[in-house]
Short mmCIF file of C-alpha atoms and ligand atoms in Angstrom, two decimals:
data_model
loop_
_atom_site.label_atom_id
_atom_site.label_comp_id
_atom_site.label_asym_id
_atom_site.label_seq_id
_atom_site.Cartn_x
_atom_site.Cartn_y
_atom_site.Cartn_z
CA UNK A 1 106.11 -32.96 136.25
CA UNK A 2 102.92 -33.13 134.21
CA UNK A 3 102.68 -32.46 130.52
CA UNK A 4 100.07 -31.38 127.99
CA UNK A 5 99.70 -33.18 124.64
CA UNK A 6 99.47 -30.95 121.58
CA UNK A 7 97.34 -31.79 118.54
CA UNK A 8 98.49 -31.31 114.97
CA UNK A 9 95.52 -29.72 113.15
CA UNK A 10 96.39 -31.29 109.78
CA UNK A 11 96.67 -34.87 111.02
CA UNK A 12 94.61 -34.86 114.19
CA UNK A 13 97.50 -36.59 115.94
CA UNK A 14 98.82 -35.55 119.33
CA UNK A 15 102.46 -35.50 118.28
CA UNK A 16 104.05 -32.96 120.62
CA UNK A 17 103.94 -32.11 124.30
CA UNK A 18 104.79 -29.29 126.65
CA UNK A 19 105.52 -29.13 130.33
CA UNK A 20 102.53 -28.03 132.39
CA UNK A 21 104.41 -25.68 134.72
CA UNK A 22 102.98 -25.48 138.22
CA UNK A 23 102.61 -22.44 140.46
CA UNK A 24 106.06 -22.98 141.99
CA UNK A 25 107.86 -23.14 138.65
CA UNK A 26 105.90 -20.17 137.33
CA UNK A 27 106.65 -18.25 140.50
CA UNK A 28 110.37 -19.01 140.13
CA UNK A 29 110.28 -17.59 136.58
CA UNK A 30 108.51 -14.48 137.86
CA UNK A 31 111.02 -14.02 140.71
CA UNK A 32 113.94 -14.31 138.26
CA UNK A 33 112.25 -11.76 136.00
CA UNK A 34 111.70 -9.40 138.93
CA UNK A 35 115.35 -9.69 139.95
CA UNK A 36 116.53 -8.89 136.41
CA UNK A 37 114.08 -6.07 135.79
CA UNK A 38 115.77 -3.49 137.99
CA UNK A 39 118.83 -3.30 135.74
CA UNK A 40 116.64 -3.39 132.64
CA UNK A 41 114.70 -0.35 133.82
CA UNK A 42 117.70 1.49 135.25
CA UNK A 43 119.74 0.85 132.12
CA UNK A 44 117.60 3.40 130.36
CA UNK A 45 115.63 3.48 127.16
CA UNK A 46 118.62 3.40 124.74
CA UNK A 47 119.88 0.22 126.42
CA UNK A 48 116.44 -1.39 126.13
CA UNK A 49 115.83 -0.42 122.54
CA UNK A 50 119.33 -1.59 121.53
CA UNK A 51 118.65 -5.03 123.03
CA UNK A 52 115.20 -5.27 121.46
CA UNK A 53 116.43 -4.16 118.04
CA UNK A 54 119.25 -6.73 118.23
CA UNK A 55 116.56 -9.32 118.93
CA UNK A 56 114.54 -8.09 115.94
CA UNK A 57 117.63 -8.64 113.76
CA UNK A 58 118.03 -12.11 115.20
CA UNK A 59 114.37 -12.90 114.44
CA UNK A 60 114.84 -11.61 110.93
CA UNK A 61 117.93 -13.76 110.33
CA UNK A 62 116.99 -16.92 112.19
CA UNK A 63 113.20 -16.88 112.40
CA UNK A 64 112.58 -19.81 110.04
CA UNK A 65 112.24 -22.37 112.86
CA UNK A 66 109.68 -20.17 114.60
CA UNK A 67 107.64 -19.84 111.40
CA UNK A 68 107.85 -23.58 110.82
CA UNK A 69 106.61 -24.34 114.34
CA UNK A 70 103.74 -21.89 113.96
CA UNK A 71 102.84 -23.43 110.61
CA UNK A 72 102.50 -26.87 112.17
CA UNK A 73 100.34 -25.69 115.06
CA UNK A 74 98.07 -23.46 113.02
CA UNK A 75 98.08 -25.33 109.67
CA UNK A 76 98.85 -22.14 107.77
CA UNK A 77 101.98 -20.80 106.16
CA UNK A 78 101.51 -17.29 104.82
CA UNK A 79 99.97 -16.08 108.10
CA UNK A 80 102.82 -17.67 110.09
CA UNK A 81 105.32 -15.62 108.07
CA UNK A 82 103.14 -12.55 108.63
CA UNK A 83 103.13 -13.20 112.38
CA UNK A 84 106.91 -13.10 112.56
CA UNK A 85 106.99 -9.99 110.35
CA UNK A 86 104.43 -8.31 112.59
CA UNK A 87 106.48 -8.90 115.75
CA UNK A 88 109.59 -7.47 114.10
CA UNK A 89 107.46 -4.50 113.02
CA UNK A 90 106.18 -3.99 116.60
CA UNK A 91 109.74 -3.95 117.92
CA UNK A 92 110.88 -1.34 115.39
CA UNK A 93 107.74 0.77 115.82
CA UNK A 94 107.64 0.88 119.60
CA UNK A 95 111.40 1.50 119.81
CA UNK A 96 111.03 4.38 117.38
CA UNK A 97 108.08 6.00 119.20
CA UNK A 98 109.21 5.36 122.79
CA UNK A 99 111.52 8.39 123.17
CA UNK A 100 108.60 10.75 122.45
CA UNK A 101 106.08 8.85 124.54
CA UNK A 102 108.41 8.57 127.55
CA UNK A 103 109.97 12.05 127.28
CA UNK A 104 109.75 13.89 130.56
CA UNK A 105 111.19 17.40 130.49
CA UNK A 106 111.08 19.62 133.59
CA UNK A 107 108.33 22.22 133.22
CA UNK A 108 107.09 25.20 135.17
CA UNK A 109 103.90 24.57 137.07
CA UNK A 110 101.21 26.98 135.86
CA UNK A 111 99.58 27.15 139.27
CA UNK A 112 102.82 28.01 141.14
CA UNK A 113 105.56 30.08 139.45
CA UNK A 114 108.40 28.82 141.69
CA UNK A 115 107.68 25.12 141.26
CA UNK A 116 109.12 23.08 138.42
CA UNK A 117 108.00 19.54 137.89
CA UNK A 118 108.32 16.51 135.77
CA UNK A 119 106.63 13.16 135.57
CA UNK A 120 108.84 10.08 135.74
CA UNK A 121 107.70 6.63 134.84
CA UNK A 122 108.23 3.46 136.86
CA UNK A 123 107.37 0.34 134.91
CA UNK A 124 105.50 -2.47 136.61
CA UNK A 125 108.38 -4.84 137.39
CA UNK A 126 106.86 -7.98 135.89
CA UNK A 127 104.04 -7.87 133.38
CA UNK A 128 102.39 -11.26 132.85
CA UNK A 129 101.08 -11.93 129.35
CA UNK A 130 98.53 -14.68 128.67
CA UNK A 131 97.67 -15.32 125.05
CA UNK A 132 95.28 -17.40 122.89
CA UNK A 133 95.78 -19.86 120.04
CA UNK A 134 94.53 -18.02 116.99
CA UNK A 135 97.64 -15.86 116.46
CA UNK A 136 100.04 -17.53 118.89
CA UNK A 137 103.09 -15.35 118.26
CA UNK A 138 101.57 -11.95 117.53
CA UNK A 139 99.25 -12.05 120.52
CA UNK A 140 102.11 -13.08 122.80
CA UNK A 141 104.08 -9.97 121.80
CA UNK A 142 101.68 -7.22 120.70
CA UNK A 143 101.45 -6.10 124.35
CA UNK A 144 104.76 -7.53 125.57
CA UNK A 145 106.82 -5.23 123.32
CA UNK A 146 105.41 -1.94 124.67
CA UNK A 147 105.75 -3.33 128.21
CA UNK A 148 109.42 -4.16 127.56
CA UNK A 149 110.06 -0.74 126.06
CA UNK A 150 108.46 0.81 129.13
CA UNK A 151 111.01 -1.00 131.31
CA UNK A 152 109.06 -4.04 132.51
CA UNK A 153 110.20 -7.65 132.33
CA UNK A 154 107.60 -9.93 130.79
CA UNK A 155 106.58 -13.49 131.61
CA UNK A 156 104.49 -14.85 128.77
CA UNK A 157 102.24 -17.90 128.75
CA UNK A 158 101.17 -18.72 125.21
CA UNK A 159 98.18 -20.97 124.61
CA UNK A 160 98.70 -24.65 125.31
CA UNK A 161 96.86 -25.34 122.02
CA UNK A 162 99.62 -23.85 119.82
CA UNK A 163 102.88 -23.84 121.83
CA UNK A 164 105.43 -25.29 119.37
CA UNK A 165 106.96 -21.89 118.63
CA UNK A 166 108.08 -21.49 122.26
CA UNK A 167 111.26 -23.58 121.95
CA UNK A 168 112.69 -21.84 118.85
CA UNK A 169 111.61 -18.50 120.26
CA UNK A 170 113.45 -19.18 123.52
CA UNK A 171 116.58 -19.90 121.45
CA UNK A 172 116.26 -16.55 119.68
CA UNK A 173 115.97 -14.74 123.02
CA UNK A 174 118.99 -16.63 124.38
CA UNK A 175 121.06 -15.15 121.52
CA UNK A 176 120.65 -11.70 123.13
CA UNK A 177 122.23 -11.88 126.62
CA UNK A 178 120.64 -8.57 127.71
CA UNK A 179 117.23 -10.23 127.44
CA UNK A 180 117.98 -13.05 129.89
CA UNK A 181 115.07 -13.22 132.34
CA UNK A 182 113.62 -10.09 130.72
CA UNK A 183 111.54 -12.08 128.25
CA UNK A 184 110.53 -15.43 129.72
CA UNK A 185 108.13 -17.88 128.15
CA UNK A 186 106.41 -20.38 130.42
CA UNK A 187 104.39 -23.37 129.26
CA UNK A 188 101.11 -24.71 130.56
CA UNK A 189 97.37 -24.26 130.66
CA UNK A 190 94.84 -22.52 132.89
CA UNK A 191 96.69 -23.22 136.16
CA UNK A 192 99.93 -21.80 134.85
CA UNK A 193 98.00 -18.73 133.68
CA UNK A 194 96.36 -18.39 137.07
CA UNK A 195 99.80 -18.59 138.73
CA UNK A 196 100.93 -15.67 136.59
CA UNK A 197 97.96 -13.55 137.65
CA UNK A 198 98.60 -14.40 141.30
CA UNK A 199 102.28 -13.43 141.21
CA UNK A 200 102.92 -10.83 138.48
CA UNK A 201 102.66 -7.06 139.03
CA UNK A 202 100.27 -6.47 136.11
CA UNK A 203 98.64 -8.76 133.60
CA UNK A 204 97.59 -8.40 130.01
CA UNK A 205 95.28 -11.07 128.70
CA UNK A 206 93.99 -11.85 125.22
CA UNK A 207 91.32 -14.52 125.06
CA UNK A 208 87.69 -15.32 125.65
CA UNK A 209 85.23 -13.36 127.79
CA UNK A 210 84.69 -16.15 130.36
CA UNK A 211 88.44 -16.51 130.97
CA UNK A 212 88.80 -12.71 130.97
CA UNK A 213 86.20 -12.50 133.72
CA UNK A 214 88.10 -15.06 135.81
CA UNK A 215 91.34 -13.15 135.28
CA UNK A 216 89.74 -9.83 136.19
CA UNK A 217 88.45 -11.38 139.43
CA UNK A 218 91.83 -12.91 140.29
CA UNK A 219 93.63 -9.68 139.42
CA UNK A 220 91.32 -7.72 141.72
CA UNK A 221 92.17 -10.19 144.47
CA UNK A 222 95.91 -9.78 143.79
CA UNK A 223 95.36 -6.01 143.50
CA UNK A 224 97.09 -5.68 140.15
CA UNK A 225 95.86 -4.05 136.94
CA UNK A 226 94.46 -6.37 134.26
CA UNK A 227 94.32 -5.27 130.63
CA UNK A 228 91.78 -7.46 128.89
CA UNK A 229 91.51 -7.97 125.12
CA UNK A 230 88.54 -10.28 124.65
CA UNK A 231 86.13 -11.70 122.12
CA UNK A 232 83.97 -10.05 119.51
CA UNK A 233 80.86 -10.47 117.39
CA UNK A 234 81.59 -7.83 114.79
CA UNK A 235 78.68 -6.57 112.73
CA UNK A 236 78.76 -5.30 109.17
CA UNK A 237 75.88 -3.03 108.21
CA UNK A 238 75.26 -2.59 104.49
CA UNK A 239 73.15 0.54 104.02
CA UNK A 240 70.98 1.30 100.99
CA UNK A 241 73.04 2.54 98.05
CA UNK A 242 76.19 0.56 98.97
CA UNK A 243 78.44 -1.01 96.37
CA UNK A 244 77.33 -4.63 96.81
CA UNK A 245 80.40 -6.25 95.24
CA UNK A 246 82.75 -4.19 97.36
CA UNK A 247 80.77 -4.96 100.52
CA UNK A 248 80.72 -8.70 99.77
CA UNK A 249 84.47 -8.85 99.10
CA UNK A 250 85.31 -6.88 102.24
CA UNK A 251 82.96 -8.89 104.44
CA UNK A 252 84.29 -12.21 103.16
CA UNK A 253 87.91 -11.16 103.47
CA UNK A 254 87.27 -10.43 107.14
CA UNK A 255 84.98 -13.40 107.82
CA UNK A 256 87.22 -15.98 106.15
CA UNK A 257 90.68 -14.70 107.14
CA UNK A 258 92.35 -17.42 109.20
CA UNK A 259 89.18 -19.51 108.67
CA UNK A 260 87.27 -16.97 110.75
CA UNK A 261 89.37 -17.67 113.85
CA UNK A 262 89.84 -13.97 114.47
CA UNK A 263 88.43 -11.81 117.27
CA UNK A 264 87.54 -8.99 114.85
CA UNK A 265 86.07 -11.20 112.12
CA UNK A 266 82.74 -10.05 110.70
CA UNK A 267 80.33 -12.55 112.24
CA UNK A 268 76.93 -11.01 111.39
CA UNK A 269 75.73 -8.96 108.48
CA UNK A 270 72.71 -6.65 108.30
CA UNK A 271 71.70 -5.76 104.76
CA UNK A 272 69.15 -3.18 103.63
CA UNK A 273 66.08 -4.68 102.01
CA UNK A 274 66.88 -2.97 98.68
CA UNK A 275 70.14 -4.91 98.22
CA UNK A 276 69.72 -7.93 100.48
CA UNK A 277 69.14 -10.47 97.69
CA UNK A 278 71.97 -9.09 95.57
CA UNK A 279 74.35 -9.16 98.54
CA UNK A 280 73.49 -12.74 99.48
CA UNK A 281 74.03 -13.81 95.88
CA UNK A 282 77.35 -11.96 95.69
CA UNK A 283 78.50 -13.50 98.99
CA UNK A 284 77.51 -16.94 97.74
CA UNK A 285 79.34 -16.52 94.44
CA UNK A 286 82.53 -15.07 95.89
CA UNK A 287 82.68 -17.45 98.88
CA UNK A 288 81.93 -20.40 96.60
CA UNK A 289 85.15 -19.71 94.72
CA UNK A 290 87.30 -20.14 97.86
CA UNK A 291 89.30 -23.37 98.14
CA UNK A 292 90.77 -25.42 100.96
CA UNK A 293 94.54 -25.21 101.33
CA UNK A 294 95.77 -28.79 101.50
CA UNK A 295 99.48 -27.98 101.49
CA UNK A 296 101.81 -25.00 101.64
CA UNK A 297 101.84 -22.91 98.48
CA UNK A 298 98.90 -24.66 96.79
CA UNK A 299 96.99 -21.38 96.43
CA UNK A 300 94.15 -22.52 98.72
CA UNK A 301 92.40 -19.81 100.71
CA UNK A 302 91.82 -21.43 104.10
CA UNK A 303 93.15 -24.19 106.30
CA UNK A 304 91.54 -26.68 108.68
CA UNK A 305 90.32 -25.45 112.05
CA UNK A 306 93.15 -25.04 114.55
CA UNK A 307 91.20 -26.08 117.62
CA UNK A 308 88.95 -29.12 117.21
CA UNK A 309 86.62 -28.05 120.02
CA UNK A 310 85.87 -24.77 118.21
CA UNK A 311 84.41 -26.76 115.31
CA UNK A 312 81.98 -28.39 117.74
CA UNK A 313 80.88 -24.96 119.00
CA UNK A 314 80.34 -23.80 115.42
CA UNK A 315 78.38 -26.93 114.51
CA UNK A 316 76.16 -26.42 117.58
CA UNK A 317 75.48 -22.79 116.60
CA UNK A 318 74.60 -23.82 113.03
CA UNK A 319 72.29 -26.55 114.30
CA UNK A 320 70.61 -24.11 116.68
CA UNK A 321 70.03 -21.72 113.77
CA UNK A 322 68.66 -24.48 111.53
CA UNK A 323 66.35 -25.68 114.31
CA UNK A 324 64.96 -22.13 114.55
CA UNK A 325 64.32 -21.74 110.82
CA UNK A 326 67.61 -20.54 109.27
CA UNK A 327 68.65 -21.61 105.76
CA UNK A 328 72.15 -22.52 104.64
CA UNK A 329 72.92 -20.95 101.28
CA UNK A 330 76.49 -22.26 101.06
CA UNK A 331 78.70 -24.52 103.15
CA UNK A 332 77.48 -26.10 106.35
CA UNK A 333 78.74 -28.19 109.18
CA UNK A 334 82.28 -29.39 109.82
CA UNK A 335 83.90 -32.10 107.75
CA UNK A 336 86.62 -34.36 109.20
CA UNK A 337 89.12 -35.66 106.64
CA UNK A 338 92.17 -37.71 107.69
CA UNK A 339 92.18 -36.15 111.16
CA UNK A 340 91.81 -32.54 109.98
CA UNK A 341 88.55 -30.71 110.70
CA UNK A 342 87.37 -28.39 107.94
CA UNK A 343 84.63 -25.83 107.90
CA UNK A 344 83.99 -24.39 104.45
CA UNK A 345 82.78 -20.81 103.98
CA UNK A 346 79.17 -20.82 105.10
CA UNK A 347 76.46 -18.30 104.24
CA UNK A 348 73.31 -18.45 106.36
CA UNK A 349 70.03 -16.57 105.82
CA UNK A 350 66.67 -16.32 107.61
CA UNK A 351 68.51 -15.64 110.85
CA UNK A 352 67.44 -13.55 113.85
CA UNK A 353 68.65 -12.70 117.34
CA UNK A 354 67.04 -15.72 119.00
CA UNK A 355 69.87 -17.75 117.42
CA UNK A 356 73.29 -18.12 119.05
CA UNK A 357 74.89 -17.68 115.62
CA UNK A 358 73.81 -14.00 115.86
CA UNK A 359 74.62 -13.41 119.51
CA UNK A 360 77.57 -15.57 120.63
CA UNK A 361 81.10 -15.56 119.32
CA UNK A 362 81.39 -18.12 116.49
CA UNK A 363 85.11 -17.98 115.62
CA UNK A 364 84.64 -19.70 112.27
CA UNK A 365 84.02 -18.87 108.59
CA UNK A 366 80.28 -18.34 108.99
CA UNK A 367 78.43 -15.34 107.53
CA UNK A 368 74.83 -15.02 108.71
CA UNK A 369 72.92 -12.30 106.84
CA UNK A 370 69.82 -10.56 108.17
CA UNK A 371 67.53 -8.10 106.38
CA UNK A 372 66.57 -4.64 107.69
CA UNK A 373 64.20 -2.07 106.31
CA UNK A 374 65.29 1.20 107.92
CA UNK A 375 68.39 2.62 109.56
CA UNK A 376 66.85 2.70 113.03
CA UNK A 377 66.26 -1.03 112.86
CA UNK A 378 69.85 -1.57 111.67
CA UNK A 379 71.15 0.53 114.58
CA UNK A 380 69.13 -1.46 117.09
CA UNK A 381 70.29 -4.78 115.64
CA UNK A 382 73.99 -3.95 115.37
CA UNK A 383 74.06 -2.76 118.99
CA UNK A 384 72.00 -5.66 120.33
CA UNK A 385 75.14 -7.50 121.45
CA UNK A 386 77.22 -8.11 124.56
CA UNK A 387 80.34 -7.48 122.45
CA UNK A 388 81.77 -4.21 121.15
CA UNK A 389 85.15 -4.94 119.62
CA UNK A 390 84.81 -3.49 116.13
CA UNK A 391 82.61 -3.54 113.05
CA UNK A 392 82.01 -2.12 109.59
CA UNK A 393 79.52 0.11 107.85
CA UNK A 394 78.96 0.25 104.09
CA UNK A 395 77.12 3.12 102.48
CA UNK A 396 76.90 5.13 99.27
CA UNK A 397 79.72 7.46 100.42
CA UNK A 398 82.08 8.03 103.35
CA UNK A 399 79.89 10.75 104.84
CA UNK A 400 76.65 8.70 104.96
CA UNK A 401 78.36 5.53 106.18
CA UNK A 402 80.54 7.55 108.59
CA UNK A 403 77.51 9.25 110.13
CA UNK A 404 75.92 5.88 110.77
CA UNK A 405 79.21 4.44 112.06
CA UNK A 406 79.26 6.91 114.97
CA UNK A 407 76.23 5.07 116.36
CA UNK A 408 78.00 1.71 116.53
CA UNK A 409 78.90 0.67 120.07
CA UNK A 410 82.34 -0.66 119.16
CA UNK A 411 85.94 0.45 119.47
CA UNK A 412 86.91 0.48 115.79
CA UNK A 413 84.59 0.92 112.83
CA UNK A 414 85.75 0.47 109.24
CA UNK A 415 83.89 2.43 106.60
CA UNK A 416 83.34 0.89 103.17
CA UNK A 417 85.89 -1.80 104.04
CA UNK A 418 86.64 -4.14 106.96
CA UNK A 419 89.56 -4.69 109.39
CA UNK A 420 90.97 -1.19 108.92
CA UNK A 421 92.06 -0.81 112.58
CA UNK A 422 94.77 -3.36 111.81
CA UNK A 423 96.70 -0.76 109.82
CA UNK A 424 96.57 1.83 112.60
CA UNK A 425 98.96 0.15 115.06
CA UNK A 426 101.07 3.15 116.12
CA UNK A 427 98.87 6.00 114.90
CA UNK A 428 95.60 5.92 116.78
CA UNK A 429 93.91 4.51 119.84
CA UNK A 430 90.80 2.41 120.26
CA UNK A 431 89.23 0.75 123.25
CA UNK A 432 86.89 -2.20 123.42
CA UNK A 433 83.25 -1.52 124.31
CA UNK A 434 81.07 -3.75 126.48
CA UNK A 435 82.45 -7.25 127.19
CA UNK A 436 85.09 -7.11 124.44
CA UNK A 437 87.71 -5.80 126.79
CA UNK A 438 88.89 -3.39 129.42
CA UNK A 439 91.88 -1.30 130.32
CA UNK A 440 92.92 1.32 127.79
CA UNK A 441 94.10 1.10 124.20
CA UNK A 442 96.63 -1.47 123.00
CA UNK A 443 96.72 0.55 119.78
CA UNK A 444 98.77 3.70 119.47
CA UNK A 445 102.34 4.23 120.63
CA UNK A 446 100.87 5.50 123.89
CA UNK A 447 100.00 1.93 124.84
CA UNK A 448 103.50 1.96 126.38
CA UNK A 449 101.89 4.00 129.17
CA UNK A 450 99.69 1.07 130.21
CA UNK A 451 102.77 -0.52 131.76
CA UNK A 452 104.05 2.34 133.91
CA UNK A 453 103.15 4.01 137.12
CA UNK A 454 103.55 7.80 137.11
CA UNK A 455 105.70 9.54 139.65
CA UNK A 456 105.47 13.34 139.80
CA UNK A 457 108.71 15.07 140.90
CA UNK A 458 108.18 18.67 142.01
CA UNK A 459 110.89 21.15 143.03
CA UNK A 460 110.27 24.47 144.74
CA UNK A 461 112.91 26.94 143.51
CA UNK A 462 111.51 29.83 145.56
CA UNK A 463 110.91 30.46 149.27
CA UNK A 464 109.20 27.77 151.29
CA UNK A 465 105.83 28.73 152.69
CA UNK A 466 106.12 30.07 156.25
CA UNK A 467 104.61 28.40 159.28
CA UNK A 468 102.05 31.20 159.31
CA UNK A 469 100.43 29.23 156.51
CA UNK A 470 99.39 26.70 159.13
CA UNK A 471 97.59 29.34 161.08
CA UNK A 472 95.86 30.59 157.99
CA UNK A 473 94.72 27.20 156.87
CA UNK A 474 93.47 25.98 160.25
CA UNK A 475 91.96 29.36 161.00
CA UNK A 476 93.40 29.33 164.56
P1 NAD B 501 90.82 -18.78 126.25
O1 NAD B 501 90.18 -17.70 127.03
O2 NAD B 501 90.25 -20.14 126.31
O3 NAD B 501 92.36 -18.94 126.63
C1 NAD B 501 93.28 -17.91 126.48
C2 NAD B 501 94.48 -18.13 127.37
O4 NAD B 501 94.07 -18.09 128.74
C3 NAD B 501 95.18 -19.48 127.17
O5 NAD B 501 96.57 -19.26 127.21
C4 NAD B 501 94.71 -20.28 128.39
O6 NAD B 501 95.62 -21.27 128.79
C5 NAD B 501 94.63 -19.20 129.44
N1 NAD B 501 93.73 -19.48 130.56
C6 NAD B 501 92.62 -20.27 130.57
N2 NAD B 501 92.03 -20.23 131.79
C7 NAD B 501 92.78 -19.42 132.56
C8 NAD B 501 92.69 -18.97 133.92
N3 NAD B 501 91.68 -19.35 134.69
N4 NAD B 501 93.62 -18.11 134.38
C9 NAD B 501 94.62 -17.69 133.59
N5 NAD B 501 94.78 -18.08 132.30
C10 NAD B 501 93.87 -18.93 131.78
O7 NAD B 501 90.84 -18.25 124.73
P2 NAD B 501 91.28 -19.04 123.43
O8 NAD B 501 90.24 -20.07 123.11
O9 NAD B 501 92.71 -19.45 123.54
O10 NAD B 501 91.23 -17.87 122.34
C11 NAD B 501 90.09 -17.50 121.65
C12 NAD B 501 89.47 -16.27 122.27
O11 NAD B 501 90.39 -15.20 122.26
C13 NAD B 501 88.27 -15.77 121.49
O12 NAD B 501 87.27 -15.40 122.39
C14 NAD B 501 88.80 -14.56 120.77
O13 NAD B 501 87.85 -13.60 120.42
C15 NAD B 501 89.77 -14.03 121.78
N6 NAD B 501 90.73 -13.14 121.13
C16 NAD B 501 90.67 -11.79 121.38
C17 NAD B 501 91.54 -10.93 120.72
C18 NAD B 501 91.52 -9.44 120.96
O14 NAD B 501 92.50 -8.79 120.59
N7 NAD B 501 90.48 -8.86 121.53
C19 NAD B 501 92.47 -11.44 119.83
C20 NAD B 501 92.48 -12.80 119.60
C21 NAD B 501 91.62 -13.65 120.27
#
């Protein structure tokens, strides 16, 4: 058995380890899940929602150990509580919406008066879920819950960077006997993930574009669907006439949330010439008032970076920008203190698209701001990206900003605010554009349908067609 050492982001010490499960162990977990899934699916939706809601109650009552484990791995407290709350919310929401989404009444077929039909749904037996480190719990379950509701069993491999929550979470699942082998968490790194793709019946992956491309290739080889939720480089465009204070606050809230370690963080800003200087000054002032959080409940706004290697990527992007003529208005490179790696809110100007800070995912609290003089230029710049996850447009009113927003090549655009898709979980759908993802919307209650195959049942209640039909159709 091999193991993987886990780093504590506040101390820099490797003080925990997980088993690096091999293909055989992962395959055994998948086989057990497949064996259990039949009864889970056949038991019907009320059986499934009852088990999941019982689990939500259990998480509500006994979730403290999960939150504590998340807090250690991610160096943040409030967001760890929010993660648990979000998973409980997903369970309630999907259970509530599932009866409508999965309803399948018999209907008359318009094209044939004697034929009635209905569509029945057959879940993929085992859906593999592979998740990243920035929201370890939420991103392990945001897609797993609709898959479970649909009737699939799930085998989840959380990131090896932030795996401490797995043990307490396994205990919470064990408290609900109906979930045995229906929700399975496996531990490990890339090889364990690859074993899931090779052996599951469908896979849903949240992570980086390069890993997503590997998973898409492996899934094609295994001939299974892969739903990919990948990286972003979200743009905020601040049109002439925008409320500068409002834009600055919204941009910073998005850029600095979770120290910028968010796929939909604003990572590049385009400001109209008429307000560029005022916006930069407002960003500098507001960001300058943010403080490090050194301990739980100290009122600080951001924690140390979760993943040390990410800080190196950010430093390299900042250096590349500086080498090409950028200026740092606030903040700067990473700062290691007692094992923790900090990156303070950083505002960068004099940037352009020759710099990686404007083109590659940064995943840190960095706000590069670029000037534009007309809307056509802004449109060209915001769409000059390999990513298309989401973005934001600020303007003098909803209509003007909304008009411009329809030109953004991205799956969710907030108008006069940022991060608004987050509040839409069960109400609407959005898909990633370009390299930010593939495979239908994870948003909307209809995301349950990603995890089923559709079987049409058709009954002829009239006469069967005579054999003369053969003669007619072959023309003999
Ligand atoms: P990553 O791609 O390095 O790893 C993600 C997961 O994939 C981990 O569990 C890892 O062990 C596993 N993995 C690695 N190689 C694999 C392989 N060959 N086969 C199968 N599994 C493999 O991503 P990360 O660094 O953990 O997370 C950060 C990335 O995730 C960023 O790019 C971020 O934008 C993205 N992300 C996207 C969303 C979204 O909803 N679109 C949300 C959060 C994070």
